[in-house]
mmCIF file of C-alpha atoms in Angstrom:
data_model
loop_
_atom_site.group_PDB
_atom_site.id
_atom_site.type_symbol
_atom_site.label_atom_id
_atom_site.label_comp_id
_atom_site.label_asym_id
_atom_site.label_seq_id
_atom_site.Cartn_x
_atom_site.Cartn_y
_atom_site.Cartn_z
ATOM 1 C CA MET A 1 -107.779 21.748 -95.514
ATOM 2 C CA HIS A 2 -104.288 22.878 -96.573
ATOM 3 C CA ALA A 3 -103.389 25.677 -98.628
ATOM 4 C CA MET A 4 -100.282 25.636 -100.871
ATOM 5 C CA GLN A 5 -98.553 27.848 -103.457
ATOM 6 C CA TYR A 6 -95.453 28.253 -105.180
ATOM 7 C CA ALA A 7 -94.453 30.846 -107.615
ATOM 8 C CA ILE A 8 -91.880 30.390 -110.518
ATOM 9 C CA THR A 9 -90.812 33.927 -111.576
ATOM 10 C CA LEU A 10 -89.569 34.090 -114.978
ATOM 11 C CA PRO A 11 -87.628 36.505 -117.417
ATOM 12 C CA ALA A 12 -89.290 39.985 -118.436
ATOM 13 C CA ASP A 13 -89.006 38.562 -122.061
ATOM 14 C CA TYR A 14 -89.968 34.975 -121.480
ATOM 15 C CA ASP A 15 -92.982 33.853 -123.694
ATOM 16 C CA MET A 16 -95.637 32.983 -121.540
ATOM 17 C CA GLN A 17 -97.176 30.732 -124.428
ATOM 18 C CA ILE A 18 -94.739 28.119 -123.244
ATOM 19 C CA ILE A 19 -96.562 27.947 -119.889
ATOM 20 C CA ARG A 20 -99.820 28.028 -121.521
ATOM 21 C CA HIS A 21 -98.664 25.225 -123.617
ATOM 22 C CA ARG A 22 -97.466 23.336 -120.747
ATOM 23 C CA VAL A 23 -100.780 23.567 -118.741
ATOM 24 C CA LYS A 24 -102.997 22.886 -121.873
ATOM 25 C CA SER A 25 -101.019 19.787 -122.435
ATOM 26 C CA LYS A 26 -100.671 18.631 -118.765
ATOM 27 C CA GLY A 27 -103.146 20.372 -116.575
ATOM 28 C CA HIS A 28 -105.746 17.501 -116.947
ATOM 29 C CA LEU A 29 -103.327 15.245 -115.252
ATOM 30 C CA LEU A 30 -104.516 16.343 -111.780
ATOM 31 C CA ASP A 31 -107.945 16.476 -112.735
ATOM 32 C CA ASP A 32 -108.587 13.277 -110.811
ATOM 33 C CA PHE A 33 -105.914 13.342 -107.960
ATOM 34 C CA GLU A 34 -107.087 11.770 -104.919
ATOM 35 C CA GLY A 35 -107.110 14.155 -102.117
ATOM 36 C CA LEU A 36 -107.011 17.519 -104.055
ATOM 37 C CA GLY A 37 -109.614 19.612 -103.186
ATOM 38 C CA LEU A 38 -108.695 22.180 -106.567
ATOM 39 C CA LYS A 39 -105.707 23.707 -108.180
ATOM 40 C CA ALA A 40 -106.148 26.587 -110.011
ATOM 41 C CA TYR A 41 -103.208 26.923 -112.901
ATOM 42 C CA GLY A 42 -102.593 30.620 -112.399
ATOM 43 C CA VAL A 43 -100.082 32.918 -114.067
ATOM 44 C CA ARG A 44 -99.163 36.549 -114.047
ATOM 45 C CA GLU A 45 -97.964 38.496 -117.085
ATOM 46 C CA ARG A 46 -95.561 41.478 -116.744
ATOM 47 C CA GLY A 47 -97.787 44.796 -117.382
ATOM 48 C CA VAL A 48 -101.114 43.009 -117.053
ATOM 49 C CA ASP A 49 -103.530 43.737 -114.289
ATOM 50 C CA GLY A 50 -100.718 45.554 -112.316
ATOM 51 C CA SER A 51 -98.183 42.550 -112.291
ATOM 52 C CA PRO A 52 -94.510 43.625 -112.145
ATOM 53 C CA VAL A 53 -93.289 39.933 -113.225
ATOM 54 C CA ASN A 54 -94.197 37.018 -115.563
ATOM 55 C CA GLN A 55 -94.972 34.238 -113.127
ATOM 56 C CA TYR A 56 -96.565 30.465 -112.959
ATOM 57 C CA ALA A 57 -98.079 30.343 -109.692
ATOM 58 C CA PRO A 58 -100.291 27.522 -108.983
ATOM 59 C CA PHE A 59 -102.719 27.778 -105.946
ATOM 60 C CA TYR A 60 -103.963 24.522 -104.226
ATOM 61 C CA LEU A 61 -106.470 23.663 -101.546
ATOM 62 C CA TRP A 62 -105.773 19.868 -100.492
ATOM 63 C CA ALA A 63 -108.579 17.771 -98.730
ATOM 64 C CA ASP A 64 -105.943 15.554 -97.401
ATOM 65 C CA PRO A 65 -102.372 16.288 -96.239
ATOM 66 C CA GLU A 66 -101.017 13.021 -97.291
ATOM 67 C CA ALA A 67 -102.164 13.888 -100.854
ATOM 68 C CA MET A 68 -100.120 17.154 -100.753
ATOM 69 C CA ASN A 69 -97.343 15.149 -99.708
ATOM 70 C CA ARG A 70 -97.854 12.472 -102.337
ATOM 71 C CA PHE A 71 -98.082 15.380 -105.119
ATOM 72 C CA LEU A 72 -94.637 17.114 -103.719
ATOM 73 C CA LEU A 73 -92.845 13.795 -103.726
ATOM 74 C CA GLY A 74 -94.228 12.477 -107.117
ATOM 75 C CA ASP A 75 -93.396 12.618 -110.748
ATOM 76 C CA GLY A 76 -95.574 16.127 -111.482
ATOM 77 C CA PHE A 77 -93.700 17.779 -109.190
ATOM 78 C CA ARG A 78 -90.109 16.509 -110.011
ATOM 79 C CA GLY A 79 -91.171 17.737 -113.654
ATOM 80 C CA VAL A 80 -91.849 21.386 -112.233
ATOM 81 C CA VAL A 81 -88.145 20.967 -110.650
ATOM 82 C CA ARG A 82 -86.585 19.431 -113.509
ATOM 83 C CA ASP A 83 -87.717 22.311 -115.877
ATOM 84 C CA PHE A 84 -87.667 25.251 -113.512
ATOM 85 C CA GLY A 85 -85.415 24.082 -110.218
ATOM 86 C CA ARG A 86 -87.110 23.614 -107.218
ATOM 87 C CA PRO A 87 -89.415 26.443 -106.043
ATOM 88 C CA VAL A 88 -90.053 27.359 -102.566
ATOM 89 C CA VAL A 89 -93.337 25.904 -101.604
ATOM 90 C CA GLN A 90 -95.626 27.841 -99.213
ATOM 91 C CA HIS A 91 -97.961 26.235 -97.264
ATOM 92 C CA TRP A 92 -100.699 27.034 -94.585
ATOM 93 C CA GLN A 93 -103.522 25.731 -92.381
ATOM 94 C CA GLY A 94 -106.992 25.849 -93.944
ATOM 95 C CA LEU A 95 -109.459 27.942 -91.762
ATOM 96 C CA PHE A 96 -112.704 28.756 -94.169
ATOM 97 C CA HIS A 97 -113.805 27.497 -97.611
ATOM 98 C CA ARG A 98 -117.126 28.233 -99.284
ATOM 99 C CA PRO A 99 -118.359 27.921 -102.876
ATOM 100 C CA GLY A 100 -119.764 31.139 -104.584
ATOM 101 C CA PRO A 101 -122.916 31.740 -106.634
ATOM 102 C CA ALA A 102 -120.509 30.918 -109.483
ATOM 103 C CA ALA A 103 -119.015 27.667 -108.152
ATOM 104 C CA GLY A 104 -120.488 25.628 -111.548
ATOM 105 C CA VAL A 105 -118.467 28.084 -113.803
ATOM 106 C CA LEU A 106 -114.848 27.690 -114.896
ATOM 107 C CA PRO A 107 -113.045 30.724 -113.293
ATOM 108 C CA ARG A 108 -110.778 33.127 -115.316
ATOM 109 C CA ALA A 109 -108.897 34.557 -112.305
ATOM 110 C CA PHE A 110 -107.888 34.112 -108.982
ATOM 111 C CA THR A 111 -106.777 36.582 -106.060
ATOM 112 C CA ARG A 112 -104.326 36.242 -103.338
ATOM 113 C CA ARG A 113 -103.826 38.587 -100.747
ATOM 114 C CA THR A 114 -101.526 38.485 -97.289
ATOM 115 C CA GLU A 115 -102.633 40.264 -94.220
ATOM 116 C CA THR A 116 -100.027 40.382 -91.357
ATOM 117 C CA LEU A 117 -101.531 40.360 -88.044
ATOM 118 C CA PRO A 118 -100.304 43.084 -85.444
ATOM 119 C CA GLU A 119 -98.369 41.890 -82.291
ATOM 120 C CA SER A 120 -101.162 43.750 -80.357
ATOM 121 C CA ALA A 121 -104.033 42.089 -81.926
ATOM 122 C CA ASP A 122 -106.197 39.269 -80.646
ATOM 123 C CA VAL A 123 -105.532 36.837 -83.173
ATOM 124 C CA ALA A 124 -109.216 35.063 -82.441
ATOM 125 C CA THR A 125 -110.953 38.269 -82.829
ATOM 126 C CA VAL A 126 -109.024 39.177 -86.202
ATOM 127 C CA ILE A 127 -109.566 35.761 -87.808
ATOM 128 C CA ALA A 128 -113.383 35.958 -86.715
ATOM 129 C CA ASN A 129 -113.636 39.367 -88.675
ATOM 130 C CA ALA A 130 -112.081 37.762 -91.821
ATOM 131 C CA VAL A 131 -114.009 34.620 -91.649
ATOM 132 C CA ALA A 132 -116.914 37.047 -91.346
ATOM 133 C CA GLY A 133 -115.705 38.795 -94.407
ATOM 134 C CA HIS A 134 -115.278 35.520 -96.289
ATOM 135 C CA GLU A 135 -118.971 34.669 -95.420
ATOM 136 C CA GLU A 136 -119.960 37.879 -97.107
ATOM 137 C CA LEU A 137 -117.615 37.585 -100.302
ATOM 138 C CA ALA A 138 -118.910 34.151 -100.844
ATOM 139 C CA ALA A 139 -122.338 35.304 -101.547
ATOM 140 C CA SER A 140 -121.238 38.188 -103.855
ATOM 141 C CA ASP A 141 -122.008 37.522 -107.622
ATOM 142 C CA GLY A 142 -119.112 36.562 -109.716
ATOM 143 C CA VAL A 143 -117.451 34.445 -106.942
ATOM 144 C CA HIS A 144 -116.352 30.929 -107.495
ATOM 145 C CA SER A 145 -115.219 30.123 -104.372
ATOM 146 C CA THR A 146 -113.242 31.779 -101.592
ATOM 147 C CA ALA A 147 -110.616 30.545 -98.893
ATOM 148 C CA LEU A 148 -108.951 31.624 -95.860
ATOM 149 C CA ALA A 149 -105.778 30.222 -94.418
ATOM 150 C CA LEU A 150 -103.234 31.060 -91.654
ATOM 151 C CA ASP A 151 -99.511 30.800 -91.423
ATOM 152 C CA PRO A 152 -98.855 30.800 -87.643
ATOM 153 C CA ARG A 153 -94.972 30.934 -87.879
ATOM 154 C CA HIS A 154 -95.230 34.469 -89.531
ATOM 155 C CA TRP A 155 -98.787 35.350 -88.073
ATOM 156 C CA GLU A 156 -100.349 35.828 -91.336
ATOM 157 C CA LEU A 157 -103.747 35.386 -92.958
ATOM 158 C CA ILE A 158 -103.917 34.145 -96.813
ATOM 159 C CA HIS A 159 -106.906 35.628 -98.597
ATOM 160 C CA PHE A 160 -107.694 33.360 -101.616
ATOM 161 C CA THR A 161 -110.518 33.859 -103.990
ATOM 162 C CA LEU A 162 -111.752 32.359 -107.467
ATOM 163 C CA TRP A 163 -113.718 34.547 -109.662
ATOM 164 C CA ALA A 164 -115.801 33.725 -112.631
ATOM 165 C CA ASP A 165 -114.490 36.746 -114.722
ATOM 166 C CA ALA A 166 -111.942 39.512 -114.082
ATOM 167 C CA ALA A 167 -110.850 39.972 -110.612
ATOM 168 C CA PRO A 168 -111.438 43.332 -108.813
ATOM 169 C CA GLU A 169 -108.178 45.237 -108.428
ATOM 170 C CA SER A 170 -108.780 45.674 -104.515
ATOM 171 C CA ALA A 171 -108.879 42.104 -103.664
ATOM 172 C CA GLY A 172 -105.162 41.425 -104.065
ATOM 173 C CA ASP A 173 -102.559 39.916 -106.477
ATOM 174 C CA ARG A 174 -104.449 38.907 -109.635
ATOM 175 C CA TYR A 175 -103.773 35.804 -111.362
ATOM 176 C CA GLN A 176 -105.292 34.687 -114.532
ATOM 177 C CA VAL A 177 -106.397 30.978 -114.516
ATOM 178 C CA LEU A 178 -105.585 28.745 -117.309
ATOM 179 C CA HIS A 179 -106.895 25.517 -115.827
ATOM 180 C CA LEU A 180 -108.879 24.320 -112.724
ATOM 181 C CA SER A 181 -108.295 20.824 -111.366
ATOM 182 C CA ALA A 182 -111.246 20.249 -108.781
ATOM 183 C CA PRO A 183 -111.594 16.834 -108.149
ATOM 184 C CA GLY A 184 -112.345 16.821 -104.448
ATOM 185 C CA THR A 185 -114.145 20.435 -103.998
ATOM 186 C CA ALA A 186 -116.773 18.957 -102.119
ATOM 187 C CA ARG A 187 -114.317 17.462 -99.282
ATOM 188 C CA LEU A 188 -112.878 21.051 -98.731
ATOM 189 C CA GLY A 189 -115.994 21.510 -96.654
ATOM 190 C CA ALA A 190 -118.174 24.769 -96.480
ATOM 191 C CA GLY A 191 -117.656 27.190 -93.647
ATOM 192 C CA ARG A 192 -115.044 27.421 -90.864
ATOM 193 C CA GLN A 193 -112.850 24.817 -90.308
ATOM 194 C CA TRP A 194 -112.329 24.605 -86.326
#
Protein backbone atom coordinates (compact mmCIF):
# COMPACT_ATOMS: atom_id res chain seq x y z
CA MET A 1 0.00 0.00 0.00
CA HIS A 2 1.11 3.54 -0.77
CA ALA A 3 -0.46 6.72 0.58
CA MET A 4 -0.47 9.94 -1.45
CA GLN A 5 -1.78 13.48 -1.13
CA TYR A 6 -1.43 16.79 -2.90
CA ALA A 7 -2.89 20.06 -1.68
CA ILE A 8 -4.02 22.94 -3.83
CA THR A 9 -4.29 26.03 -1.65
CA LEU A 10 -6.73 28.55 -3.08
CA PRO A 11 -7.24 32.29 -2.48
CA ALA A 12 -9.10 33.31 0.68
CA ASP A 13 -12.03 34.61 -1.40
CA TYR A 14 -12.14 31.60 -3.74
CA ASP A 15 -15.63 30.25 -4.42
CA MET A 16 -15.37 26.69 -3.09
CA GLN A 17 -18.54 25.82 -5.03
CA ILE A 18 -16.22 25.57 -8.04
CA ILE A 19 -14.36 22.70 -6.36
CA ARG A 20 -17.62 21.10 -5.21
CA HIS A 21 -18.94 21.21 -8.78
CA ARG A 22 -15.66 19.80 -10.13
CA VAL A 23 -15.80 16.84 -7.75
CA LYS A 24 -19.50 16.26 -8.40
CA SER A 25 -18.94 16.16 -12.16
CA LYS A 26 -15.60 14.28 -12.25
CA GLY A 27 -15.27 12.35 -8.98
CA HIS A 28 -16.95 9.25 -10.36
CA LEU A 29 -14.19 8.88 -12.99
CA LEU A 30 -11.97 7.05 -10.46
CA ASP A 31 -14.73 4.88 -9.01
CA ASP A 32 -13.38 1.90 -10.96
CA PHE A 33 -9.70 2.88 -11.41
CA GLU A 34 -7.74 -0.38 -11.33
CA GLY A 35 -5.16 -0.45 -8.52
CA LEU A 36 -6.69 2.40 -6.51
CA GLY A 37 -7.66 1.39 -3.01
CA LEU A 38 -9.47 4.62 -2.23
CA LYS A 39 -9.47 8.32 -2.94
CA ALA A 40 -11.09 10.73 -0.49
CA TYR A 41 -11.87 13.99 -2.27
CA GLY A 42 -11.11 16.33 0.61
CA VAL A 43 -11.54 20.07 1.03
CA ARG A 44 -10.81 22.53 3.79
CA GLU A 45 -12.59 25.86 3.92
CA ARG A 46 -11.11 28.90 5.59
CA GLY A 47 -12.74 29.42 8.99
CA VAL A 48 -14.42 25.98 9.06
CA ASP A 49 -13.16 23.29 11.46
CA GLY A 50 -10.14 25.42 12.32
CA SER A 51 -8.84 25.66 8.76
CA PRO A 52 -6.74 28.75 7.98
CA VAL A 53 -7.06 28.16 4.21
CA ASN A 54 -9.29 27.19 1.33
CA GLN A 55 -7.83 23.99 -0.03
CA TYR A 56 -8.56 21.05 -2.29
CA ALA A 57 -6.48 18.17 -0.94
CA PRO A 58 -7.48 14.65 -1.99
CA PHE A 59 -5.93 11.72 -0.14
CA TYR A 60 -5.23 8.36 -1.83
CA LEU A 61 -4.43 4.86 -0.68
CA TRP A 62 -3.02 2.84 -3.58
CA ALA A 63 -3.09 -0.95 -3.72
CA ASP A 64 -0.53 -0.92 -6.58
CA PRO A 65 2.36 1.52 -7.12
CA GLU A 66 1.91 1.01 -10.88
CA ALA A 67 -1.61 2.43 -10.60
CA MET A 68 -0.30 5.47 -8.75
CA ASN A 69 2.19 6.04 -11.57
CA ARG A 70 -0.52 5.52 -14.19
CA PHE A 71 -2.67 8.14 -12.47
CA LEU A 72 0.12 10.71 -12.11
CA LEU A 73 1.09 10.32 -15.77
CA GLY A 74 -2.47 10.12 -17.09
CA ASP A 75 -5.20 12.43 -18.28
CA GLY A 76 -6.89 12.92 -14.90
CA PHE A 77 -3.83 14.43 -13.26
CA ARG A 78 -3.06 16.39 -16.43
CA GLY A 79 -6.41 18.10 -15.86
CA VAL A 80 -5.38 19.09 -12.32
CA VAL A 81 -2.09 20.49 -13.65
CA ARG A 82 -3.86 22.34 -16.46
CA ASP A 83 -6.40 23.96 -14.12
CA PHE A 84 -4.28 24.63 -11.00
CA GLY A 85 -0.61 24.18 -11.90
CA ARG A 86 1.51 21.18 -10.94
CA PRO A 87 1.20 20.58 -7.19
CA VAL A 88 3.76 18.95 -4.95
CA VAL A 89 2.66 15.33 -4.57
CA GLN A 90 3.57 13.73 -1.28
CA HIS A 91 3.66 9.95 -1.03
CA TRP A 92 4.49 7.53 1.73
CA GLN A 93 5.04 3.82 2.38
CA GLY A 94 1.97 2.18 3.87
CA LEU A 95 2.44 0.56 7.28
CA PHE A 96 -1.11 -0.19 8.38
CA HIS A 97 -4.69 -0.14 7.15
CA ARG A 98 -7.90 -1.34 8.74
CA PRO A 99 -11.60 -0.76 8.05
CA GLY A 100 -13.65 0.39 11.02
CA PRO A 101 -17.23 -0.21 12.15
CA ALA A 102 -18.53 2.49 9.76
CA ALA A 103 -16.77 1.06 6.67
CA GLY A 104 -20.11 0.57 4.92
CA VAL A 105 -21.12 4.23 5.28
CA LEU A 106 -20.03 7.07 3.01
CA PRO A 107 -17.56 9.09 5.13
CA ARG A 108 -18.18 12.80 5.65
CA ALA A 109 -14.69 13.72 6.87
CA PHE A 110 -11.07 12.68 7.06
CA THR A 111 -8.18 13.71 9.23
CA ARG A 112 -4.48 13.76 8.61
CA ARG A 113 -1.84 14.20 11.28
CA THR A 114 1.93 14.21 10.83
CA GLU A 115 4.19 12.96 13.62
CA THR A 116 7.93 13.59 13.43
CA LEU A 117 10.03 10.79 14.89
CA PRO A 118 12.60 12.20 17.33
CA GLU A 119 16.25 11.57 16.43
CA SER A 120 16.72 9.67 19.69
CA ALA A 121 13.64 7.46 19.24
CA ASP A 122 13.75 3.79 18.48
CA VAL A 123 11.82 3.79 15.18
CA ALA A 124 10.48 0.24 15.56
CA THR A 125 9.08 1.01 19.03
CA VAL A 126 7.44 4.26 17.92
CA ILE A 127 5.86 2.54 14.92
CA ALA A 128 4.66 -0.40 17.02
CA ASN A 129 2.98 2.05 19.41
CA ALA A 130 1.43 3.94 16.49
CA VAL A 131 0.08 0.70 14.99
CA ALA A 132 -1.42 -0.24 18.37
CA GLY A 133 -3.11 3.16 18.45
CA HIS A 134 -4.56 2.62 14.98
CA GLU A 135 -5.77 -0.86 15.94
CA GLU A 136 -7.67 0.71 18.84
CA LEU A 137 -8.94 3.57 16.68
CA ALA A 138 -10.17 1.13 14.01
CA ALA A 139 -12.56 -0.39 16.56
CA SER A 140 -14.08 2.99 17.47
CA ASP A 141 -17.64 3.94 16.54
CA GLY A 142 -17.75 6.36 13.63
CA VAL A 143 -14.46 5.25 12.05
CA HIS A 144 -14.79 4.29 8.40
CA SER A 145 -11.13 3.26 8.05
CA THR A 146 -7.71 4.25 9.28
CA ALA A 147 -4.19 4.05 7.87
CA LEU A 148 -0.63 4.75 8.93
CA ALA A 149 2.21 5.57 6.55
CA LEU A 150 5.92 6.36 6.84
CA ASP A 151 8.06 9.01 5.19
CA PRO A 152 11.59 7.58 5.69
CA ARG A 153 13.20 10.65 4.08
CA HIS A 154 11.99 12.96 6.85
CA TRP A 155 11.24 10.21 9.39
CA GLU A 156 7.61 11.17 9.81
CA LEU A 157 4.49 9.12 10.39
CA ILE A 158 1.29 10.10 8.59
CA HIS A 159 -1.92 9.23 10.44
CA PHE A 160 -4.97 9.15 8.16
CA THR A 161 -8.54 8.38 9.24
CA LEU A 162 -11.89 8.53 7.44
CA TRP A 163 -14.89 9.36 9.68
CA ALA A 164 -18.58 8.63 9.11
CA ASP A 165 -19.50 12.03 10.57
CA ALA A 166 -17.58 15.03 11.85
CA ALA A 167 -13.98 14.34 12.81
CA PRO A 168 -12.76 15.02 16.34
CA GLU A 169 -10.64 18.15 16.69
CA SER A 170 -7.82 16.21 18.35
CA ALA A 171 -7.36 13.88 15.35
CA GLY A 172 -5.39 16.34 13.19
CA ASP A 173 -6.16 18.57 10.22
CA ARG A 174 -9.82 18.06 9.32
CA TYR A 175 -11.16 17.80 5.77
CA GLN A 176 -14.68 17.46 4.46
CA VAL A 177 -15.10 14.49 2.10
CA LEU A 178 -17.01 15.47 -1.06
CA HIS A 179 -16.78 12.03 -2.70
CA LEU A 180 -15.12 8.69 -2.06
CA SER A 181 -13.83 6.50 -4.88
CA ALA A 182 -13.07 3.11 -3.35
CA PRO A 183 -12.70 0.46 -6.05
CA GLY A 184 -10.00 -1.58 -4.30
CA THR A 185 -10.30 -1.23 -0.54
CA ALA A 186 -10.23 -5.01 -0.17
CA ARG A 187 -6.80 -5.04 -1.81
CA LEU A 188 -5.37 -2.62 0.77
CA GLY A 189 -5.16 -5.39 3.32
CA ALA A 190 -6.09 -5.26 6.98
CA GLY A 191 -3.49 -4.82 9.68
CA ARG A 192 0.21 -4.07 9.56
CA GLN A 193 2.03 -4.27 6.25
CA TRP A 194 5.40 -5.81 7.05
